[in-house]
Amino acid sequence: MALTRFLFPICLVVLSLLLIDVSADYAYAPKPPQVEQPKPPQVQKPEAPQVEKPKLDQSYGELLPHNLFGIQGLVLCNSGLKAFPIQGAVARITCVGEDENGYETAPFSMLAGATDAKGYFFATLSPSKLEDNYNKKWKLTECKAFLDSSPLESCKVPTDANHGMSGAPLASYRTLNAKNMKLFSVGPFFYTSEPKPAPNGY
């Protein structure tokens, strides 16, 4: 028993010295050199430019009371690798305007005539006719062209190519002086065949 009492404090002292020695070696050991890992190049998403909504010339009603706006475009069927014109397709033109007090009007739409054998459509919009129909003076502030219908059962699913579903803004035009017309071009717009369901629901 006396031996145990004597060995116990010695074991504690030896153990303490070992711990101090080990910790001293650890604390003063040279650190391994740190190699900086190369960072992958950071790709920044380009920010979408802040573009103001295209607006039609707002002074048309005062300067040229009988002028016309012409809208032209093509409607095609995208079938596999081929695209072909759709005869009889219809486009819709939707506009928003302001009345003489500066209040925005409710959107109004008109249908373009059916496309010809080349898929071409043409529509005219007369501000003076709008004023006559609604007994108000309006300024058109925004117009868009949309796909409306396709006569082909095999190609009747509209696509948003060139904003055919979301609306292609009438932004740039050329002036046809002989007809006193501003001619806007949109599209081409595309329909496609119905999507085929995948096997097993995937």
XYZ file of N, CA, C and O in Angstrom:
808
model
N 0.822 -1.172 0.000
C 0.000 0.000 0.000
C 0.875 1.248 0.000
O 0.506 2.244 -0.604
N 1.990 1.174 0.732
C 2.891 2.324 0.779
C 3.490 2.554 -0.601
O 3.717 3.685 -0.992
N 3.716 1.459 -1.305
C 4.289 1.578 -2.653
C 3.309 2.267 -3.589
O 3.702 3.093 -4.419
N 2.062 1.971 -3.436
C 1.045 2.579 -4.294
C 0.961 4.066 -4.025
O 0.861 4.870 -4.942
N 1.050 4.438 -2.751
C 0.993 5.859 -2.410
C 2.212 6.591 -2.970
O 2.135 7.755 -3.333
N 3.312 5.929 -3.012
C 4.523 6.547 -3.509
C 4.518 6.610 -5.043
O 4.959 7.585 -5.632
N 4.047 5.563 -5.742
C 4.062 5.508 -7.209
C 3.010 6.427 -7.838
O 3.200 6.954 -8.941
N 1.950 6.591 -7.156
C 0.881 7.410 -7.732
C 1.327 8.845 -7.998
O 1.169 9.350 -9.097
N 1.925 9.562 -7.021
C 2.375 10.935 -7.314
C 3.462 10.949 -8.377
O 3.520 11.870 -9.192
N 4.323 9.935 -8.419
C 5.381 9.903 -9.429
C 4.763 9.748 -10.811
O 5.175 10.405 -11.773
N 3.760 8.893 -10.911
C 3.075 8.702 -12.215
C 2.417 9.988 -12.661
O 2.454 10.346 -13.841
N 1.850 10.710 -11.708
C 1.215 11.974 -12.068
C 2.252 12.981 -12.563
O 2.028 13.706 -13.534
N 3.382 13.049 -11.943
C 4.429 13.988 -12.344
C 4.959 13.613 -13.720
O 5.137 14.464 -14.592
N 5.207 12.341 -13.946
C 5.723 11.885 -15.247
C 4.696 12.156 -16.346
O 5.022 12.644 -17.438
N 3.455 11.894 -16.078
C 2.405 12.120 -17.060
C 2.284 13.610 -17.377
O 2.124 14.006 -18.529
N 2.385 14.447 -16.351
C 2.319 15.893 -16.560
C 3.475 16.362 -17.428
O 3.309 17.192 -18.317
N 4.668 15.819 -17.163
C 5.824 16.204 -17.958
C 5.667 15.774 -19.418
O 6.044 16.494 -20.338
N 5.114 14.600 -19.630
C 4.882 14.133 -21.006
C 3.894 15.049 -21.735
O 4.092 15.396 -22.897
N 2.858 15.420 -21.038
C 1.869 16.299 -21.661
C 2.467 17.660 -21.987
O 2.222 18.228 -23.046
N 3.272 18.173 -21.086
C 3.906 19.468 -21.327
C 4.850 19.342 -22.504
O 4.911 20.201 -23.369
N 5.603 18.239 -22.585
C 6.554 18.034 -23.658
C 5.840 17.914 -25.004
O 6.253 18.509 -25.997
N 4.789 17.150 -25.028
C 4.052 16.952 -26.280
C 3.430 18.276 -26.735
O 3.499 18.645 -27.897
N 2.845 18.980 -25.793
C 2.207 20.245 -26.178
C 3.258 21.271 -26.578
O 3.019 22.104 -27.442
N 4.440 21.224 -25.978
C 5.492 22.161 -26.350
C 5.951 21.878 -27.770
O 6.172 22.786 -28.565
N 6.090 20.609 -28.121
C 6.496 20.259 -29.485
C 5.445 20.703 -30.488
O 5.752 21.161 -31.578
N 4.220 20.547 -30.125
C 3.144 20.893 -31.041
C 3.070 22.406 -31.248
O 2.890 22.893 -32.332
N 3.265 23.145 -30.168
C 3.127 24.593 -30.254
C 4.273 25.221 -31.022
O 4.087 26.223 -31.696
N 5.479 24.654 -30.947
C 6.623 25.286 -31.566
C 7.034 24.623 -32.863
O 8.028 24.978 -33.434
N 6.289 23.692 -33.326
C 6.637 23.039 -34.589
C 6.382 24.012 -35.731
O 5.428 24.798 -35.692
N 7.225 23.986 -36.750
C 6.998 24.896 -37.882
C 5.698 24.496 -38.617
O 5.409 23.318 -38.799
N 4.959 25.507 -38.999
C 3.702 25.248 -39.697
C 4.005 24.895 -41.151
O 4.917 25.473 -41.750
N 3.238 23.964 -41.679
C 3.460 23.640 -43.095
C 3.077 24.843 -43.953
O 2.178 25.604 -43.610
N 3.785 25.015 -45.048
C 3.467 26.181 -45.894
C 2.034 26.035 -46.439
O 1.613 24.952 -46.828
N 1.340 27.148 -46.441
C -0.033 27.120 -46.941
C -0.022 27.483 -48.413
O 0.466 28.539 -48.795
N -0.560 26.568 -49.181
C -0.641 26.786 -50.617
C -2.036 27.335 -50.913
O -3.032 26.729 -50.537
N -2.063 28.444 -51.550
C -3.353 29.054 -51.854
C -3.977 28.329 -53.037
O -3.349 28.173 -54.087
N -5.169 27.858 -52.808
C -5.882 27.158 -53.876
C -6.340 28.176 -54.923
O -6.878 29.219 -54.573
N -6.127 27.851 -56.199
C -6.591 28.810 -57.214
C -8.118 28.875 -57.201
O -8.800 27.864 -57.098
N -8.618 30.082 -57.274
C -10.067 30.267 -57.272
C -10.576 30.169 -58.704
O -9.924 30.667 -59.624
N -11.717 29.515 -58.854
C -12.268 29.467 -60.214
C -12.640 30.876 -60.653
O -13.035 31.705 -59.835
N -12.485 31.141 -61.937
C -12.813 32.493 -62.395
C -14.291 32.786 -62.141
O -15.153 31.935 -62.362
N -14.540 33.962 -61.641
C -15.923 34.342 -61.360
C -16.531 34.936 -62.610
O -16.003 35.883 -63.180
N -17.607 34.316 -63.004
C -18.309 34.801 -64.178
C -19.482 35.629 -63.702
O -20.317 35.148 -62.944
N -19.502 36.836 -64.111
C -20.604 37.701 -63.715
C -21.662 37.668 -64.800
O -21.354 37.742 -65.986
N -22.894 37.518 -64.348
C -23.991 37.562 -65.306
C -24.106 38.980 -65.829
O -24.098 39.927 -65.048
N -24.222 39.096 -67.136
C -24.405 40.456 -67.635
C -25.773 40.971 -67.211
O -26.761 40.249 -67.259
N -25.783 42.180 -66.762
C -27.051 42.766 -66.337
C -27.844 43.156 -67.567
O -27.290 43.662 -68.543
N -29.127 42.879 -67.495
C -29.985 43.268 -68.603
C -30.032 44.786 -68.668
O -30.202 45.448 -67.653
N -29.846 45.321 -69.866
C -29.876 46.773 -69.949
C -31.275 47.294 -69.643
O -32.273 46.659 -69.967
N -31.312 48.416 -68.990
C -32.591 49.054 -68.685
C -33.049 49.773 -69.947
O -32.514 50.808 -70.310
N -34.009 49.170 -70.602
C -34.501 49.727 -71.844
C -35.889 50.273 -71.608
O -36.736 49.598 -71.021
N -36.098 51.468 -72.058
C -37.421 52.063 -71.918
C -38.376 51.395 -72.895
O -37.982 50.985 -73.985
N -39.619 51.225 -72.478
C -40.611 50.619 -73.353
C -40.679 51.404 -74.647
O -40.720 52.625 -74.632
N -40.680 50.688 -75.785
C -40.813 51.435 -77.033
C -42.191 52.082 -77.102
O -43.187 51.484 -76.733
N -42.211 53.285 -77.541
C -43.477 53.997 -77.653
C -43.622 54.526 -79.065
O -42.652 54.892 -79.706
N -44.840 54.559 -79.510
C -45.108 55.138 -80.809
C -44.966 56.650 -80.718
O -45.019 57.233 -79.645
N -44.794 57.264 -81.850
C -44.699 58.711 -81.909
C -45.977 59.309 -81.338
O -47.058 59.120 -81.874
N -45.872 60.019 -80.219
C -47.064 60.490 -79.534
C -47.657 61.739 -80.165
O -48.720 62.173 -79.772
N -47.001 62.336 -81.132
C -47.544 63.544 -81.728
C -48.269 63.254 -83.033
O -48.566 64.155 -83.782
N -48.549 61.998 -83.317
C -49.140 61.659 -84.611
C -50.501 62.294 -84.802
O -50.851 62.736 -85.876
N -51.313 62.356 -83.758
C -52.686 62.818 -83.894
C -52.769 64.300 -84.222
O -53.669 64.733 -84.926
N -51.816 65.073 -83.715
C -51.877 66.505 -83.949
C -51.266 66.885 -85.292
O -51.765 67.755 -85.981
N -50.185 66.220 -85.690
C -49.501 66.627 -86.915
C -50.111 66.001 -88.168
O -50.258 66.660 -89.175
N -50.426 64.729 -88.086
C -50.953 64.031 -89.252
C -52.246 63.327 -88.859
O -52.245 62.152 -88.544
N -53.364 64.000 -88.878
C -54.588 63.415 -88.336
C -55.092 62.203 -89.112
O -55.852 61.423 -88.591
N -54.698 62.044 -90.352
C -55.233 60.920 -91.126
C -54.163 59.897 -91.473
O -54.338 59.112 -92.390
N -53.056 59.920 -90.756
C -52.022 58.950 -91.097
C -52.417 57.558 -90.634
O -53.337 57.378 -89.835
N -51.698 56.572 -91.125
C -51.976 55.172 -90.812
C -50.736 54.540 -90.214
O -49.616 54.959 -90.498
N -50.983 53.520 -89.392
C -49.908 52.652 -88.955
C -50.120 51.321 -89.659
O -51.229 50.775 -89.622
N -49.080 50.806 -90.290
C -49.147 49.491 -90.919
C -48.312 48.520 -90.114
O -47.231 48.874 -89.624
N -48.815 47.310 -89.950
C -48.074 46.265 -89.229
C -47.983 45.073 -90.163
O -49.008 44.590 -90.666
N -46.774 44.593 -90.404
C -46.591 43.449 -91.291
C -45.728 42.395 -90.615
O -44.940 42.711 -89.719
N -45.886 41.156 -91.053
C -45.074 40.073 -90.511
C -45.363 38.770 -91.219
O -46.198 38.705 -92.132
N -44.679 37.736 -90.775
C -44.838 36.385 -91.334
C -45.243 35.430 -90.231
O -44.805 35.574 -89.084
N -46.060 34.421 -90.589
C -46.414 33.344 -89.674
C -46.015 32.048 -90.357
O -46.460 31.755 -91.467
N -45.168 31.273 -89.681
C -44.625 30.036 -90.241
C -44.903 28.861 -89.327
O -45.127 29.036 -88.125
N -44.846 27.669 -89.910
C -44.933 26.434 -89.137
C -43.531 25.868 -89.029
O -42.863 25.660 -90.045
N -43.083 25.620 -87.822
C -41.766 25.030 -87.599
C -41.971 23.539 -87.372
O -42.374 23.108 -86.305
N -41.704 22.771 -88.405
C -41.925 21.331 -88.352
C -40.589 20.627 -88.495
O -40.077 20.491 -89.605
N -40.029 20.206 -87.384
C -38.721 19.551 -87.427
C -37.659 20.540 -87.850
O -37.491 21.599 -87.263
N -36.943 20.201 -88.918
C -35.873 21.072 -89.401
C -36.371 22.052 -90.450
O -35.617 22.879 -90.938
N -37.639 21.949 -90.825
C -38.167 22.797 -91.879
C -39.195 23.770 -91.326
O -39.909 23.467 -90.383
N -39.242 24.920 -91.935
C -40.283 25.901 -91.618
C -40.972 26.248 -92.934
O -40.317 26.456 -93.955
N -42.288 26.282 -92.886
C -43.034 26.637 -94.096
C -44.153 27.604 -93.725
O -44.623 27.625 -92.590
N -44.583 28.431 -94.688
C -45.607 29.432 -94.387
C -46.966 28.793 -94.118
O -47.293 27.740 -94.662
N -47.739 29.453 -93.259
C -49.098 29.001 -92.963
C -50.066 29.985 -93.618
O -50.048 31.177 -93.310
N -50.886 29.477 -94.510
C -51.912 30.317 -95.116
C -53.149 30.301 -94.224
O -53.574 29.254 -93.758
N -53.713 31.470 -93.964
C -54.929 31.564 -93.160
C -54.697 31.785 -91.681
O -55.656 31.823 -90.906
N -53.456 31.954 -91.253
C -53.178 32.243 -89.842
C -53.556 33.694 -89.551
O -53.584 34.528 -90.448
N -53.837 33.986 -88.288
C -54.266 35.327 -87.905
C -53.374 35.849 -86.783
O -53.055 35.112 -85.847
N -52.990 37.119 -86.897
C -52.234 37.803 -85.837
C -53.157 38.835 -85.187
O -54.111 39.309 -85.797
N -52.852 39.151 -83.935
C -53.655 40.119 -83.182
C -52.757 41.294 -82.793
O -51.630 41.109 -82.349
N -53.262 42.497 -82.959
C -52.548 43.713 -82.564
C -53.278 44.286 -81.350
O -54.479 44.513 -81.389
N -52.550 44.484 -80.246
C -53.131 45.028 -79.019
C -52.406 46.322 -78.679
O -51.174 46.363 -78.685
N -53.185 47.351 -78.384
C -52.602 48.670 -78.084
C -53.152 49.229 -76.782
O -54.238 48.863 -76.339
N -52.378 50.120 -76.205
C -52.781 50.904 -75.047
C -52.558 52.353 -75.440
O -51.618 52.681 -76.150
N -53.440 53.225 -74.980
C -53.297 54.633 -75.321
C -53.590 55.518 -74.130
O -53.828 55.042 -73.019
N -53.540 56.809 -74.394
C -53.910 57.807 -73.389
C -54.999 58.679 -73.981
O -54.965 59.011 -75.167
N -55.975 59.046 -73.143
C -57.000 59.964 -73.629
C -56.485 61.397 -73.520
O -55.341 61.635 -73.112
N -57.332 62.365 -73.888
C -56.875 63.753 -73.896
C -56.514 64.276 -72.511
O -55.812 65.273 -72.381
N -56.954 63.592 -71.445
C -56.619 64.011 -70.084
C -55.378 63.307 -69.538
O -55.007 63.500 -68.394
N -54.762 62.444 -70.347
C -53.552 61.735 -69.929
C -53.814 60.434 -69.206
O -52.885 59.815 -68.692
N -55.076 59.974 -69.153
C -55.390 58.705 -68.497
C -55.160 57.552 -69.464
O -55.535 57.634 -70.635
N -54.564 56.478 -68.929
C -54.314 55.310 -69.765
C -55.615 54.595 -70.074
O -56.463 54.413 -69.209
N -55.761 54.188 -71.317
C -56.963 53.471 -71.737
C -56.822 51.997 -71.428
O -55.716 51.493 -71.227
N -57.923 51.298 -71.439
C -57.877 49.842 -71.333
C -57.298 49.309 -72.643
O -57.473 49.921 -73.701
N -56.578 48.194 -72.613
C -56.039 47.643 -73.858
C -57.171 47.307 -74.828
O -58.232 46.864 -74.420
N -56.919 47.537 -76.086
C -57.886 47.153 -77.108
C -57.142 46.410 -78.205
O -55.949 46.612 -78.403
N -57.834 45.511 -78.884
C -57.202 44.643 -79.875
C -57.937 44.700 -81.198
O -59.125 45.003 -81.264
N -57.213 44.353 -82.232
C -57.789 44.164 -83.556
C -57.077 42.977 -84.197
O -55.938 42.668 -83.850
N -57.761 42.305 -85.084
C -57.172 41.159 -85.770
C -56.680 41.588 -87.139
O -57.352 42.350 -87.846
N -55.502 41.101 -87.503
C -54.989 41.336 -88.846
C -55.727 40.392 -89.787
O -56.297 39.381 -89.360
N -55.713 40.692 -91.039
C -56.310 39.778 -92.016
C -55.550 38.463 -92.039
O -54.397 38.373 -91.605
N -56.186 37.419 -92.539
C -55.546 36.101 -92.612
C -54.309 36.171 -93.508
O -54.263 36.936 -94.478
N -53.311 35.384 -93.164
C -52.073 35.372 -93.943
C -52.310 34.789 -95.326
O -53.193 33.952 -95.532
N -51.470 35.217 -96.278
C -51.574 34.699 -97.643
C -50.778 33.397 -97.763
O -50.303 32.850 -96.759
N -50.606 32.916 -98.976
C -49.921 31.637 -99.208
C -48.454 31.683 -98.768
O -47.852 30.649 -98.524
N -47.884 32.882 -98.654
C -46.495 33.013 -98.208
C -46.403 33.250 -96.707
O -45.327 33.506 -96.180
N -47.533 33.214 -95.988
C -47.539 33.423 -94.552
C -47.498 34.887 -94.149
O -47.326 35.217 -92.986
N -47.682 35.792 -95.102
C -47.570 37.230 -94.862
C -48.896 37.802 -94.362
O -49.959 37.488 -94.887
N -48.820 38.637 -93.308
C -50.015 39.357 -92.873
C -49.727 40.851 -92.862
O -48.582 41.293 -92.751
N -50.792 41.618 -93.008
C -50.686 43.068 -93.015
C -51.940 43.616 -92.354
O -53.048 43.172 -92.631
N -51.753 44.554 -91.441
C -52.886 45.192 -90.778
C -52.648 46.686 -90.757
O -51.501 47.137 -90.704
N -53.714 47.453 -90.806
C -53.593 48.903 -90.685
C -54.357 49.358 -89.458
O -55.386 48.781 -89.092
N -53.828 50.378 -88.854
C -54.437 50.955 -87.664
C -54.526 52.453 -87.907
O -53.527 53.106 -88.173
N -55.723 52.966 -87.859
C -55.937 54.379 -88.128
C -56.342 55.095 -86.842
O -57.428 54.853 -86.318
N -55.489 55.968 -86.330
C -55.851 56.707 -85.121
C -57.126 57.529 -85.300
O -57.924 57.649 -84.384
N -57.342 58.076 -86.509
C -58.553 58.875 -86.708
C -59.796 57.995 -86.615
O -60.831 58.430 -86.106
N -59.712 56.743 -87.059
C -60.859 55.831 -86.919
C -61.119 55.519 -85.450
O -62.259 55.408 -85.021
N -60.047 55.359 -84.675
C -60.224 55.111 -83.243
C -60.954 56.274 -82.587
O -61.855 56.088 -81.793
N -60.547 57.480 -82.949
C -61.197 58.652 -82.365
C -62.670 58.694 -82.755
O -63.530 58.996 -81.946
N -62.973 58.368 -84.020
C -64.359 58.381 -84.478
C -65.184 57.319 -83.767
O -66.326 57.557 -83.377
N -64.616 56.135 -83.579
C -65.360 55.030 -82.965
C -65.644 55.261 -81.490
O -66.651 54.816 -80.973
N -64.750 55.920 -80.798
C -64.898 56.062 -79.356
C -65.198 57.498 -78.918
O -65.279 57.785 -77.738
N -65.326 58.409 -79.875
C -65.612 59.820 -79.592
C -64.612 60.428 -78.611
O -64.977 61.212 -77.748
N -63.374 60.006 -78.707
C -62.323 60.544 -77.846
C -61.069 60.738 -78.679
O -60.857 60.043 -79.665
N -60.226 61.665 -78.235
C -58.913 61.829 -78.869
C -57.931 60.981 -78.080
O -57.806 61.140 -76.872
N -57.270 60.085 -78.761
C -56.326 59.190 -78.119
C -54.941 59.369 -78.695
O -54.772 59.705 -79.860
N -53.972 59.089 -77.851
C -52.590 58.956 -78.297
C -52.189 57.521 -78.003
O -52.279 57.076 -76.859
N -51.744 56.794 -79.004
C -51.276 55.430 -78.775
C -49.924 55.502 -78.085
O -49.036 56.228 -78.523
N -49.769 54.751 -77.003
C -48.495 54.766 -76.284
C -47.735 53.459 -76.431
O -46.524 53.443 -76.298
N -48.423 52.355 -76.674
C -47.738 51.066 -76.820
C -48.624 50.111 -77.593
O -49.808 49.988 -77.311
N -48.039 49.450 -78.583
C -48.754 48.414 -79.338
C -47.856 47.187 -79.449
O -46.633 47.304 -79.541
N -48.484 46.019 -79.438
C -47.761 44.752 -79.584
C -48.523 43.848 -80.546
O -49.746 43.927 -80.639
N -47.786 42.979 -81.221
C -48.385 41.997 -82.124
C -48.225 40.606 -81.510
O -47.178 40.282 -80.934
N -49.279 39.790 -81.612
C -49.310 38.449 -81.034
C -49.799 37.445 -82.073
O -50.522 37.805 -83.006
N -49.473 36.178 -81.865
C -50.118 35.100 -82.619
C -51.540 34.963 -82.096
O -51.778 35.065 -80.896
N -52.488 34.712 -83.003
C -53.869 34.535 -82.562
C -54.391 33.139 -82.897
O -54.889 32.453 -82.021
N -54.281 32.721 -84.162
C -54.806 31.392 -84.507
C -54.125 30.848 -85.750
O -53.630 31.595 -86.588
N -54.120 29.527 -85.837
C -53.597 28.823 -87.004
C -54.682 27.886 -87.526
O -55.324 27.196 -86.736
N -54.876 27.838 -88.836
C -55.903 26.950 -89.376
C -55.449 25.492 -89.488
O -56.269 24.612 -89.724
N -54.151 25.241 -89.320
C -53.622 23.889 -89.500
C -53.745 23.083 -88.216
O -53.175 23.463 -87.194
N -54.455 21.973 -88.274
C -54.554 21.092 -87.104
C -53.200 20.491 -86.761
O -52.903 20.240 -85.605
N -52.370 20.269 -87.775
C -51.063 19.641 -87.544
C -50.011 20.643 -87.077
O -48.891 20.245 -86.755
N -50.347 21.921 -87.050
C -49.366 22.941 -86.651
C -50.115 24.102 -86.004
O -50.278 25.165 -86.601
N -50.574 23.898 -84.771
C -51.392 24.929 -84.128
C -50.926 25.315 -82.728
O -51.601 26.057 -82.038
N -49.762 24.836 -82.302
C -49.237 25.186 -80.978
C -48.343 26.423 -81.138
O -47.306 26.365 -81.793
N -48.746 27.580 -80.569
C -47.938 28.794 -80.741
C -46.641 28.712 -79.938
O -46.585 28.095 -78.885
N -45.596 29.335 -80.465
C -44.322 29.431 -79.746
C -44.053 30.904 -79.455
O -44.667 31.788 -80.056
N -43.125 31.161 -78.553
C -42.796 32.548 -78.212
C -41.573 33.049 -78.976
O -40.961 34.040 -78.600
N -41.234 32.361 -80.056
C -40.122 32.836 -80.882
C -40.470 34.230 -81.389
O -41.580 34.462 -81.869
N -39.540 35.155 -81.247
C -39.735 36.553 -81.648
C -40.942 37.185 -80.948
O -41.599 38.051 -81.503
N -41.239 36.698 -79.742
C -42.312 37.235 -78.892
C -43.702 37.032 -79.488
O -44.590 37.851 -79.301
N -43.887 35.917 -80.175
C -45.187 35.632 -80.768
C -46.294 35.454 -79.746
O -47.446 35.757 -80.025
N -45.974 34.957 -78.543
C -46.990 34.777 -77.503
C -46.965 35.924 -76.486
O -48.013 36.355 -76.019
N -45.776 36.390 -76.126
C -45.674 37.446 -75.112
C -45.912 38.835 -75.692
O -46.139 39.775 -74.947
N -45.874 38.948 -77.010
C -46.154 40.225 -77.654
C -44.904 40.902 -78.176
O -44.026 41.262 -77.405
N -44.829 41.047 -79.487
C -43.700 41.729 -80.110
C -43.996 43.225 -80.156
O -44.969 43.647 -80.791
N -43.204 44.047 -79.468
C -43.472 45.487 -79.455
C -43.268 46.102 -80.834
O -42.351 45.732 -81.558
N -44.130 47.022 -81.175
C -43.961 47.783 -82.410
C -43.003 48.920 -82.080
O -43.395 49.928 -81.504
N -41.737 48.722 -82.412
C -40.718 49.663 -81.953
C -40.149 50.507 -83.090
O -40.132 51.717 -83.012
N -39.677 49.870 -84.132
C -39.060 50.647 -85.209
C -39.925 50.555 -86.459
O -40.604 49.565 -86.687
N -39.873 51.585 -87.244
C -40.718 51.635 -88.429
C -39.986 52.341 -89.557
O -38.953 52.971 -89.362
N -40.539 52.208 -90.730
C -40.086 53.018 -91.856
C -41.293 53.780 -92.371
O -42.434 53.315 -92.257
N -41.062 54.928 -92.914
C -42.153 55.788 -93.352
C -42.408 55.574 -94.834
O -41.474 55.588 -95.644
N -43.661 55.347 -95.172
C -44.076 55.261 -96.566
C -44.789 56.574 -96.885
O -45.980 56.743 -96.607
N -44.043 57.516 -97.436
C -44.581 58.860 -97.659
C -45.767 58.852 -98.612
O -46.715 59.611 -98.425
N -45.733 58.017 -99.632
C -46.814 58.002 -100.618
C -48.143 57.627 -99.980
O -49.197 58.067 -100.426
N -48.099 56.782 -98.944
C -49.340 56.347 -98.294
C -49.559 57.037 -96.962
O -50.510 56.711 -96.258
N -48.672 57.971 -96.606
C -48.763 58.661 -95.317
C -48.852 57.632 -94.186
O -49.712 57.698 -93.322
N -47.945 56.644 -94.214
C -48.015 55.496 -93.306
C -46.665 55.232 -92.655
O -45.624 55.385 -93.276
N -46.735 54.824 -91.395
C -45.566 54.298 -90.695
C -45.717 52.789 -90.678
O -46.685 52.265 -90.131
N -44.766 52.077 -91.281
C -44.860 50.623 -91.432
C -43.946 49.931 -90.431
O -42.729 50.098 -90.462
N -44.541 49.148 -89.526
C -43.816 48.376 -88.515
C -43.720 46.927 -88.980
O -44.675 46.393 -89.545
N -42.577 46.294 -88.711
C -42.404 44.876 -89.057
C -42.159 44.077 -87.784
O -41.425 44.522 -86.899
N -42.768 42.893 -87.698
C -42.596 42.004 -86.548
C -42.331 40.591 -87.048
O -42.541 40.281 -88.213
N -41.882 39.729 -86.139
C -41.725 38.312 -86.454
C -40.419 38.016 -87.147
O -39.496 38.801 -87.091
N -40.397 36.872 -87.807
C -41.510 35.953 -88.067
C -41.953 35.222 -86.798
O -41.166 34.962 -85.903
N -43.239 34.916 -86.768
C -43.834 34.150 -85.684
C -43.935 32.700 -86.116
O -44.078 32.410 -87.307
N -43.903 31.785 -85.123
C -43.913 30.355 -85.443
C -44.964 29.598 -84.642
O -45.141 29.832 -83.448
N -45.632 28.691 -85.330
C -46.424 27.647 -84.697
C -45.642 26.358 -84.852
O -44.747 26.253 -85.695
N -45.990 25.364 -84.043
C -45.362 24.055 -84.158
C -46.429 22.989 -83.957
O -47.561 23.300 -83.579
N -46.064 21.737 -84.232
C -47.009 20.647 -84.035
C -47.167 20.391 -82.539
O -46.335 20.813 -81.742
N -48.219 19.703 -82.159
C -48.465 19.435 -80.732
C -47.338 18.612 -80.169
O -46.825 17.709 -80.820
N -46.916 18.922 -78.944
C -45.856 18.101 -78.331
C -46.351 16.691 -78.104
O -47.490 16.484 -77.684
N -45.498 15.721 -78.428
C -45.877 14.321 -78.242
C -45.566 13.910 -76.808
O -44.500 14.208 -76.293
N -46.505 13.224 -76.136
C -46.216 12.780 -74.772
C -45.086 11.762 -74.773
O -45.020 10.893 -75.632
N -44.213 11.872 -73.815
C -43.075 10.964 -73.717
C -43.526 9.657 -73.085
O -44.450 9.623 -72.284
N -42.867 8.542 -73.458
C -43.235 7.269 -72.842
C -42.943 7.293 -71.336
O -41.996 7.925 -70.894
N -43.753 6.621 -70.555
C -43.616 6.511 -69.094
C -43.731 7.871 -68.407
O -43.236 8.034 -67.293
N -44.308 8.843 -69.056
C -44.522 10.122 -68.412
C -43.285 11.007 -68.312
O -43.306 12.015 -67.651
N -42.176 10.647 -68.940
C -40.948 11.458 -68.882
C -40.662 12.072 -70.229
O -40.950 11.626 -71.250
